Amino acid sequence: MTGATVWLTGLPSAGKTTIAHALAERLRGEGRRVEVLDGDEIREFLSAGLGFTRADRHTNVQRIGFVAELLASNGVTALVPVIAPYADSRESVRVRHQAEGTAYLEVHVATPVEVCSERDVKGLYAKQAAGEISGLTGVDDPYEAPESPDLRIESHTQTVQESAAALHGLLVERGLA
């Protein structure tokens, strides 16, 4: 089986992880080997000690990209719901995949910050508004949206299942599912 890395980038609470898990369930049902590399789990176990400076965020993205490529090159579909706010960090992960001949898809979960703030799954927007934290991506820290992603999902206009189906359709179209 051909593996691939599917990087879902977007603001906090955009729906990246929810869509990734819905797609993972569908792919597993089809007999695919799938891993979800959740950004929060990676930060806890693989990138513990890193902060949220631009350099630390870049290091975190590179570590995740390395693991994703390793999995994908061994026939696993690696679903990566990670903010990865900087275009150059995401591009270097794409280049690593290209150099190894491993499929890489960038998916922008393009949910407006107002919708993400309402969802506020982890309470980050509320903490930022209360002055308890700073450096929140898309609010008081930059988010560089992909200019030409392989797929753009507007999770605020469709259900999780519709979003996962659109992404599944892309994988099928590219011969990766």
Coordinates of N, CA and C in Angstrom, one line a residue:
M1 N 0.8 -1.2 0.0 CA 0.0 0.0 0.0 C 0.9 1.2 0.0
T2 N 0.4 2.2 -0.7 CA 1.1 3.5 -0.8 C 0.7 4.4 0.4
G3 N 1.7 4.9 1.1 CA 1.5 5.8 2.2 C 1.5 7.2 1.7
A4 N 1.1 8.1 2.6 CA 1.1 9.5 2.3 C 1.0 10.3 3.6
T5 N 1.4 11.5 3.5 CA 1.2 12.5 4.6 C 0.2 13.5 4.2
V6 N -0.8 13.6 5.0 CA -1.9 14.6 4.8 C -1.8 15.6 6.0
W7 N -1.3 16.8 5.7 CA -1.1 17.8 6.7 C -2.3 18.7 6.7
L8 N -3.1 18.8 7.8 CA -4.2 19.6 8.0 C -3.8 20.8 8.8
T9 N -3.7 22.0 8.1 CA -3.3 23.2 8.8 C -4.5 24.1 8.9
G10 N -4.5 24.9 10.0 CA -5.5 25.9 10.2 C -5.4 26.4 11.6
L11 N -6.3 27.4 11.9 CA -6.3 28.0 13.2 C -6.6 27.0 14.4
P12 N -6.3 27.4 15.6 CA -6.8 26.6 16.7 C -8.3 26.5 16.7
S13 N -8.9 25.3 16.9 CA -10.3 25.1 16.9 C -11.0 25.2 15.5
A14 N -10.2 25.0 14.5 CA -10.7 25.1 13.1 C -11.4 23.8 12.8
G15 N -11.1 22.7 13.4 CA -11.7 21.4 13.1 C -10.7 20.4 12.6
K16 N -9.4 20.7 12.6 CA -8.4 19.8 12.0 C -8.4 18.4 12.6
T17 N -8.4 18.3 13.9 CA -8.3 17.0 14.5 C -9.5 16.2 14.4
T18 N -10.7 16.9 14.5 CA -12.0 16.2 14.3 C -12.1 15.6 12.9
I19 N -11.7 16.3 11.9 CA -11.8 15.9 10.5 C -10.8 14.7 10.3
A20 N -9.6 14.9 10.9 CA -8.6 13.8 10.8 C -9.1 12.5 11.4
H21 N -9.7 12.5 12.5 CA -10.2 11.3 13.2 C -11.3 10.7 12.4
A22 N -12.2 11.5 11.8 CA -13.3 11.0 11.0 C -12.7 10.3 9.8
L23 N -11.7 10.9 9.1 CA -11.1 10.3 7.9 C -10.4 9.0 8.3
A24 N -9.7 9.1 9.4 CA -8.9 7.9 9.9 C -9.9 6.7 10.1
E25 N -11.0 6.9 10.7 CA -12.0 5.9 10.9 C -12.4 5.3 9.5
R26 N -12.7 6.1 8.6 CA -13.1 5.7 7.3 C -12.0 4.9 6.6
L27 N -10.8 5.4 6.6 CA -9.7 4.7 6.0 C -9.4 3.4 6.6
R28 N -9.5 3.3 7.9 CA -9.3 2.0 8.6 C -10.3 1.0 8.2
G29 N -11.6 1.5 8.1 CA -12.6 0.7 7.6 C -12.4 0.1 6.2
E30 N -11.6 0.8 5.4 CA -11.2 0.3 4.1 C -10.0 -0.6 4.1
G31 N -9.4 -0.8 5.3 CA -8.3 -1.7 5.4 C -6.9 -0.9 5.3
R32 N -7.0 0.4 5.4 CA -5.7 1.2 5.3 C -5.0 1.3 6.7
R33 N -3.7 1.4 6.6 CA -2.9 1.7 7.9 C -2.9 3.2 8.0
V34 N -3.3 3.7 9.2 CA -3.5 5.1 9.4 C -3.0 5.5 10.8
E35 N -2.3 6.6 10.9 CA -1.9 7.2 12.2 C -2.3 8.6 12.1
V36 N -2.9 9.1 13.2 CA -3.1 10.5 13.4 C -2.0 11.1 14.3
L37 N -1.3 12.0 13.8 CA -0.2 12.7 14.6 C -0.8 14.0 15.1
D38 N -1.5 13.9 16.2 CA -2.1 15.1 16.8 C -1.1 16.0 17.4
G39 N -1.2 17.3 17.1 CA -0.3 18.3 17.5 C -0.1 18.4 19.0
D40 N -1.2 18.3 19.8 CA -1.1 18.4 21.2 C -0.3 17.2 21.8
E41 N -0.6 16.0 21.3 CA 0.1 14.8 21.8 C 1.6 14.9 21.4
I42 N 1.9 15.4 20.2 CA 3.3 15.5 19.8 C 4.0 16.5 20.7
R43 N 3.4 17.6 21.0 CA 4.0 18.6 21.9 C 4.3 18.0 23.3
E44 N 3.4 17.1 23.7 CA 3.6 16.5 25.1 C 4.7 15.5 25.1
F45 N 4.8 14.7 24.0 CA 5.7 13.5 24.0 C 7.0 13.7 23.2
L46 N 6.9 14.3 22.1 CA 8.1 14.5 21.2 C 8.7 15.8 21.2
S47 N 8.0 16.8 21.5 CA 8.5 18.2 21.5 C 8.3 18.9 22.9
A48 N 8.3 18.1 24.0 CA 8.2 18.6 25.3 C 9.4 19.5 25.5
G49 N 9.2 20.7 26.1 CA 10.2 21.6 26.4 C 10.3 22.7 25.4
L50 N 9.7 22.5 24.2 CA 9.7 23.6 23.2 C 8.6 24.6 23.6
G51 N 8.9 25.9 23.3 CA 7.9 26.9 23.6 C 7.2 27.3 22.3
F52 N 6.7 28.5 22.2 CA 5.9 28.9 21.1 C 6.6 30.1 20.3
T53 N 7.9 30.2 20.4 CA 8.6 31.1 19.6 C 8.6 30.6 18.1
R54 N 8.9 31.5 17.2 CA 8.9 31.1 15.8 C 9.9 29.9 15.6
A55 N 11.1 30.0 16.2 CA 12.1 28.9 16.1 C 11.6 27.6 16.7
D56 N 11.0 27.7 17.9 CA 10.4 26.5 18.5 C 9.3 25.9 17.7
R57 N 8.4 26.7 17.1 CA 7.3 26.2 16.3 C 7.9 25.5 15.1
H58 N 9.0 26.1 14.5 CA 9.6 25.5 13.3 C 10.2 24.2 13.7
T59 N 10.9 24.1 14.8 CA 11.5 22.8 15.2 C 10.4 21.8 15.4
N60 N 9.3 22.1 16.0 CA 8.2 21.2 16.3 C 7.6 20.7 14.9
V61 N 7.4 21.6 14.0 CA 6.9 21.2 12.7 C 7.9 20.2 12.0
Q62 N 9.1 20.5 12.1 CA 10.1 19.7 11.4 C 10.2 18.3 12.0
R63 N 10.0 18.2 13.4 CA 10.0 16.9 14.0 C 8.8 16.1 13.6
I64 N 7.6 16.8 13.6 CA 6.4 16.1 13.1 C 6.5 15.6 11.7
G65 N 7.1 16.5 10.8 CA 7.2 16.2 9.4 C 8.1 15.0 9.2
F66 N 9.2 14.9 10.0 CA 10.1 13.8 9.9 C 9.4 12.4 10.3
V67 N 8.6 12.4 11.4 CA 7.9 11.3 11.8 C 6.8 10.9 10.7
A68 N 6.1 11.9 10.2 CA 5.1 11.7 9.2 C 5.7 11.0 8.0
E69 N 6.8 11.6 7.5 CA 7.4 11.0 6.3 C 7.9 9.6 6.5
L70 N 8.4 9.3 7.7 CA 8.9 8.0 8.1 C 7.7 7.0 8.0
L71 N 6.6 7.4 8.6 CA 5.4 6.5 8.5 C 4.9 6.4 7.1
A72 N 4.8 7.5 6.4 CA 4.2 7.5 5.0 C 5.1 6.6 4.1
S73 N 6.4 6.7 4.2 CA 7.3 6.0 3.4 C 7.2 4.5 3.6
N74 N 6.6 4.1 4.8 CA 6.4 2.7 5.1 C 4.9 2.3 5.0
G75 N 4.2 3.0 4.1 CA 2.9 2.5 3.7 C 1.7 3.0 4.6
V76 N 2.0 3.9 5.5 CA 1.0 4.4 6.5 C 0.5 5.7 5.9
T77 N -0.8 5.9 6.1 CA -1.4 7.3 5.8 C -1.3 8.1 7.1
A78 N -0.4 9.1 7.1 CA -0.2 9.9 8.3 C -1.0 11.1 8.2
L79 N -2.0 11.2 9.0 CA -2.9 12.4 9.1 C -2.3 13.3 10.2
V80 N -2.0 14.6 9.8 CA -1.3 15.5 10.7 C -2.1 16.8 10.9
P81 N -3.0 16.8 11.9 CA -3.7 18.0 12.2 C -2.9 18.9 13.2
V82 N -2.1 19.7 12.5 CA -1.2 20.5 13.3 C -1.2 22.0 12.7
I83 N -1.3 23.0 13.5 CA -1.5 24.3 13.0 C -0.4 24.7 12.0
A84 N 0.9 24.5 12.4 CA 2.0 24.9 11.5 C 1.8 26.2 10.9
P85 N 1.9 27.3 11.7 CA 1.5 28.6 11.2 C 2.3 29.3 10.2
Y86 N 3.6 28.8 10.0 CA 4.5 29.5 9.0 C 4.6 28.7 7.7
A87 N 4.4 29.4 6.6 CA 4.5 28.8 5.3 C 5.9 28.1 5.0
D88 N 7.0 28.8 5.5 CA 8.3 28.2 5.2 C 8.5 26.9 5.9
S89 N 7.9 26.7 7.1 CA 8.1 25.5 7.9 C 7.3 24.4 7.1
R90 N 6.1 24.7 6.7 CA 5.3 23.7 6.0 C 6.0 23.3 4.7
E91 N 6.6 24.3 4.0 CA 7.2 24.1 2.7 C 8.5 23.1 2.9
S92 N 9.2 23.3 4.0 CA 10.4 22.5 4.2 C 9.9 21.0 4.4
V93 N 8.8 20.8 5.1 CA 8.3 19.5 5.2 C 7.9 18.9 3.9
R94 N 7.3 19.7 3.0 CA 6.9 19.2 1.7 C 8.2 18.8 0.9
V95 N 9.2 19.7 1.0 CA 10.5 19.4 0.3 C 11.1 18.1 0.8
R96 N 11.1 17.8 2.1 CA 11.6 16.6 2.6 C 10.9 15.4 2.0
H97 N 9.5 15.5 1.9 CA 8.7 14.4 1.3 C 9.1 14.2 -0.1
Q98 N 9.2 15.3 -0.9 CA 9.6 15.2 -2.3 C 10.9 14.6 -2.5
A99 N 11.9 14.9 -1.6 CA 13.2 14.4 -1.7 C 13.2 12.9 -1.5
E100 N 12.3 12.4 -0.7 CA 12.2 11.0 -0.4 C 11.2 10.2 -1.3
G101 N 10.5 11.0 -2.2 CA 9.6 10.4 -3.1 C 8.3 10.0 -2.4
T102 N 8.0 10.7 -1.3 CA 6.8 10.3 -0.5 C 5.7 11.3 -0.8
A103 N 4.5 10.8 -0.9 CA 3.3 11.7 -1.2 C 3.0 12.6 0.0
Y104 N 2.7 13.9 -0.3 CA 2.4 14.9 0.7 C 1.3 15.8 0.2
L105 N 0.3 15.9 1.0 CA -0.8 16.8 0.6 C -1.0 17.8 1.7
E106 N -1.2 19.0 1.3 CA -1.5 20.1 2.3 C -3.0 20.5 2.2
V107 N -3.6 20.4 3.3 CA -5.1 20.7 3.4 C -5.3 21.9 4.4
H108 N -5.9 22.9 3.8 CA -6.2 24.1 4.7 C -7.6 24.0 5.2
V109 N -7.7 23.9 6.5 CA -9.0 23.9 7.2 C -9.2 25.4 7.5
A110 N -9.9 26.0 6.5 CA -10.1 27.5 6.5 C -11.3 28.0 7.2
T111 N -11.2 27.9 8.5 CA -12.3 28.3 9.4 C -12.0 29.7 9.9
P112 N -12.9 30.7 9.7 CA -12.7 32.0 10.2 C -12.4 32.1 11.7
V113 N -11.5 33.0 12.1 CA -11.2 33.1 13.5 C -12.4 33.4 14.4
E114 N -13.4 34.0 13.9 CA -14.6 34.3 14.7 C -15.3 33.0 15.0
V115 N -15.3 32.0 14.0 CA -16.0 30.7 14.3 C -15.1 29.9 15.2
C116 N -13.8 29.9 15.0 CA -12.9 29.2 15.9 C -13.0 29.7 17.3
S117 N -13.1 31.0 17.5 CA -13.3 31.7 18.8 C -14.5 31.2 19.5
E118 N -15.6 31.1 18.7 CA -16.9 30.6 19.3 C -16.8 29.1 19.7
R119 N -16.1 28.3 18.9 CA -15.9 26.9 19.2 C -15.0 26.8 20.5
D120 N -13.9 27.4 20.4 CA -12.9 27.5 21.5 C -12.8 26.2 22.3
V121 N -12.5 25.1 21.6 CA -12.4 23.8 22.2 C -11.6 23.7 23.4
K122 N -10.4 24.4 23.4 CA -9.5 24.3 24.5 C -9.5 25.5 25.4
G123 N -10.4 26.5 25.2 CA -10.4 27.7 26.0 C -9.3 28.7 25.7
L124 N -8.6 28.5 24.6 CA -7.5 29.4 24.3 C -7.9 30.8 24.0
Y125 N -8.9 30.9 23.2 CA -9.4 32.3 22.8 C -9.9 33.1 24.1
A126 N -10.5 32.4 25.0 CA -11.0 33.0 26.2 C -9.8 33.4 27.0
K127 N -8.8 32.6 27.1 CA -7.6 32.9 27.9 C -6.9 34.1 27.3
Q128 N -6.8 34.1 26.0 CA -6.1 35.2 25.3 C -6.9 36.5 25.5
A129 N -8.2 36.5 25.4 CA -9.1 37.7 25.6 C -8.9 38.2 27.0
A130 N -8.7 37.3 28.0 CA -8.6 37.6 29.4 C -7.2 38.1 29.8
G131 N -6.3 38.0 28.8 CA -4.9 38.4 29.0 C -4.1 37.4 29.8
E132 N -4.6 36.1 29.8 CA -3.9 35.1 30.5 C -2.8 34.4 29.7
I133 N -3.0 34.5 28.4 CA -1.9 34.0 27.5 C -1.8 35.0 26.3
S134 N -0.6 34.9 25.7 CA -0.4 35.7 24.5 C 0.3 34.8 23.4
G135 N 0.3 35.2 22.2 CA 0.9 34.4 21.2 C 0.0 33.4 20.6
L136 N -1.3 33.7 20.6 CA -2.3 32.8 20.1 C -2.4 32.9 18.6
T137 N -2.1 31.9 17.9 CA -2.1 31.9 16.4 C -3.3 32.4 15.8
G138 N -3.2 33.4 14.9 CA -4.3 34.0 14.3 C -5.0 35.1 15.0
V139 N -4.6 35.3 16.3 CA -5.1 36.5 17.0 C -4.0 37.5 17.3
D140 N -3.0 37.1 18.1 CA -1.9 38.0 18.4 C -0.6 37.4 18.0
D141 N -0.6 36.4 17.2 CA 0.6 35.8 16.6 C 0.2 35.4 15.1
P142 N 1.1 35.5 14.2 CA 0.7 35.3 12.8 C 0.3 33.8 12.4
Y143 N -0.6 33.8 11.4 CA -0.9 32.5 10.8 C -0.8 32.8 9.3
E144 N 0.1 32.1 8.6 CA 0.3 32.3 7.2 C -0.5 31.2 6.4
A145 N -1.7 31.5 6.0 CA -2.6 30.6 5.3 C -1.9 30.1 4.0
P146 N -2.1 28.8 3.7 CA -1.5 28.3 2.4 C -2.1 29.1 1.2
E147 N -1.3 29.4 0.3 CA -1.7 30.1 -0.9 C -2.4 29.2 -1.9
S148 N -1.8 28.0 -2.0 CA -2.4 27.0 -3.0 C -2.3 25.6 -2.4
P149 N -3.2 25.3 -1.4 CA -3.2 24.0 -0.8 C -3.8 23.0 -1.8
D150 N -3.5 21.7 -1.5 CA -4.1 20.7 -2.3 C -5.6 20.6 -2.2
L151 N -6.1 21.1 -1.0 CA -7.5 21.1 -0.8 C -7.8 22.2 0.3
R152 N -8.9 22.9 0.1 CA -9.3 23.9 1.1 C -10.7 23.4 1.6
I153 N -10.8 23.2 2.9 CA -12.0 22.8 3.6 C -12.5 24.0 4.4
E154 N -13.8 24.3 4.2 CA -14.4 25.4 5.0 C -15.3 24.7 6.0
S155 N -14.7 24.3 7.1 CA -15.5 23.4 8.1 C -16.7 24.1 8.7
H156 N -16.8 25.4 8.6 CA -17.9 26.1 9.1 C -19.1 26.1 8.2
T157 N -18.9 25.6 7.0 CA -20.0 25.5 6.0 C -20.5 24.1 5.7
Q158 N -19.8 23.1 6.3 CA -20.2 21.7 6.0 C -19.9 20.9 7.3
T159 N -20.5 19.7 7.3 CA -20.4 18.8 8.5 C -19.0 18.2 8.5
V160 N -18.7 17.6 9.6 CA -17.4 16.8 9.7 C -17.3 15.7 8.7
Q161 N -18.4 15.0 8.5 CA -18.5 13.9 7.6 C -18.3 14.4 6.1
E162 N -18.9 15.6 5.8 CA -18.7 16.1 4.5 C -17.2 16.6 4.3
S163 N -16.6 17.1 5.3 CA -15.2 17.5 5.2 C -14.3 16.3 5.0
A164 N -14.6 15.3 5.8 CA -13.8 14.0 5.7 C -14.0 13.4 4.3
A165 N -15.2 13.4 3.8 CA -15.5 12.9 2.5 C -14.8 13.6 1.4
A166 N -14.7 15.0 1.5 CA -14.0 15.8 0.5 C -12.5 15.4 0.5
L167 N -11.9 15.2 1.7 CA -10.5 14.8 1.8 C -10.3 13.4 1.3
H168 N -11.2 12.5 1.6 CA -11.2 11.1 1.1 C -11.2 11.2 -0.5
G169 N -12.0 12.0 -1.0 CA -12.1 12.1 -2.5 C -10.8 12.6 -3.1
L170 N -10.1 13.5 -2.4 CA -8.8 13.9 -2.9 C -7.8 12.7 -2.9
L171 N -7.8 12.0 -1.8 CA -6.9 10.8 -1.7 C -7.2 9.8 -2.8
V172 N -8.5 9.6 -3.1 CA -8.8 8.6 -4.2 C -8.4 9.2 -5.5
E173 N -8.6 10.5 -5.7 CA -8.2 11.1 -7.0 C -6.7 11.0 -7.2
R174 N -5.9 11.1 -6.1 CA -4.5 11.1 -6.2 C -3.9 9.6 -6.2
G175 N -4.8 8.7 -6.1 CA -4.4 7.3 -6.0 C -3.8 6.9 -4.7
L176 N -4.2 7.5 -3.6 CA -3.6 7.3 -2.3 C -4.6 6.7 -1.3
A177 N -5.8 6.3 -1.8 CA -6.8 5.6 -1.0 C -7.5 4.6 -1.8

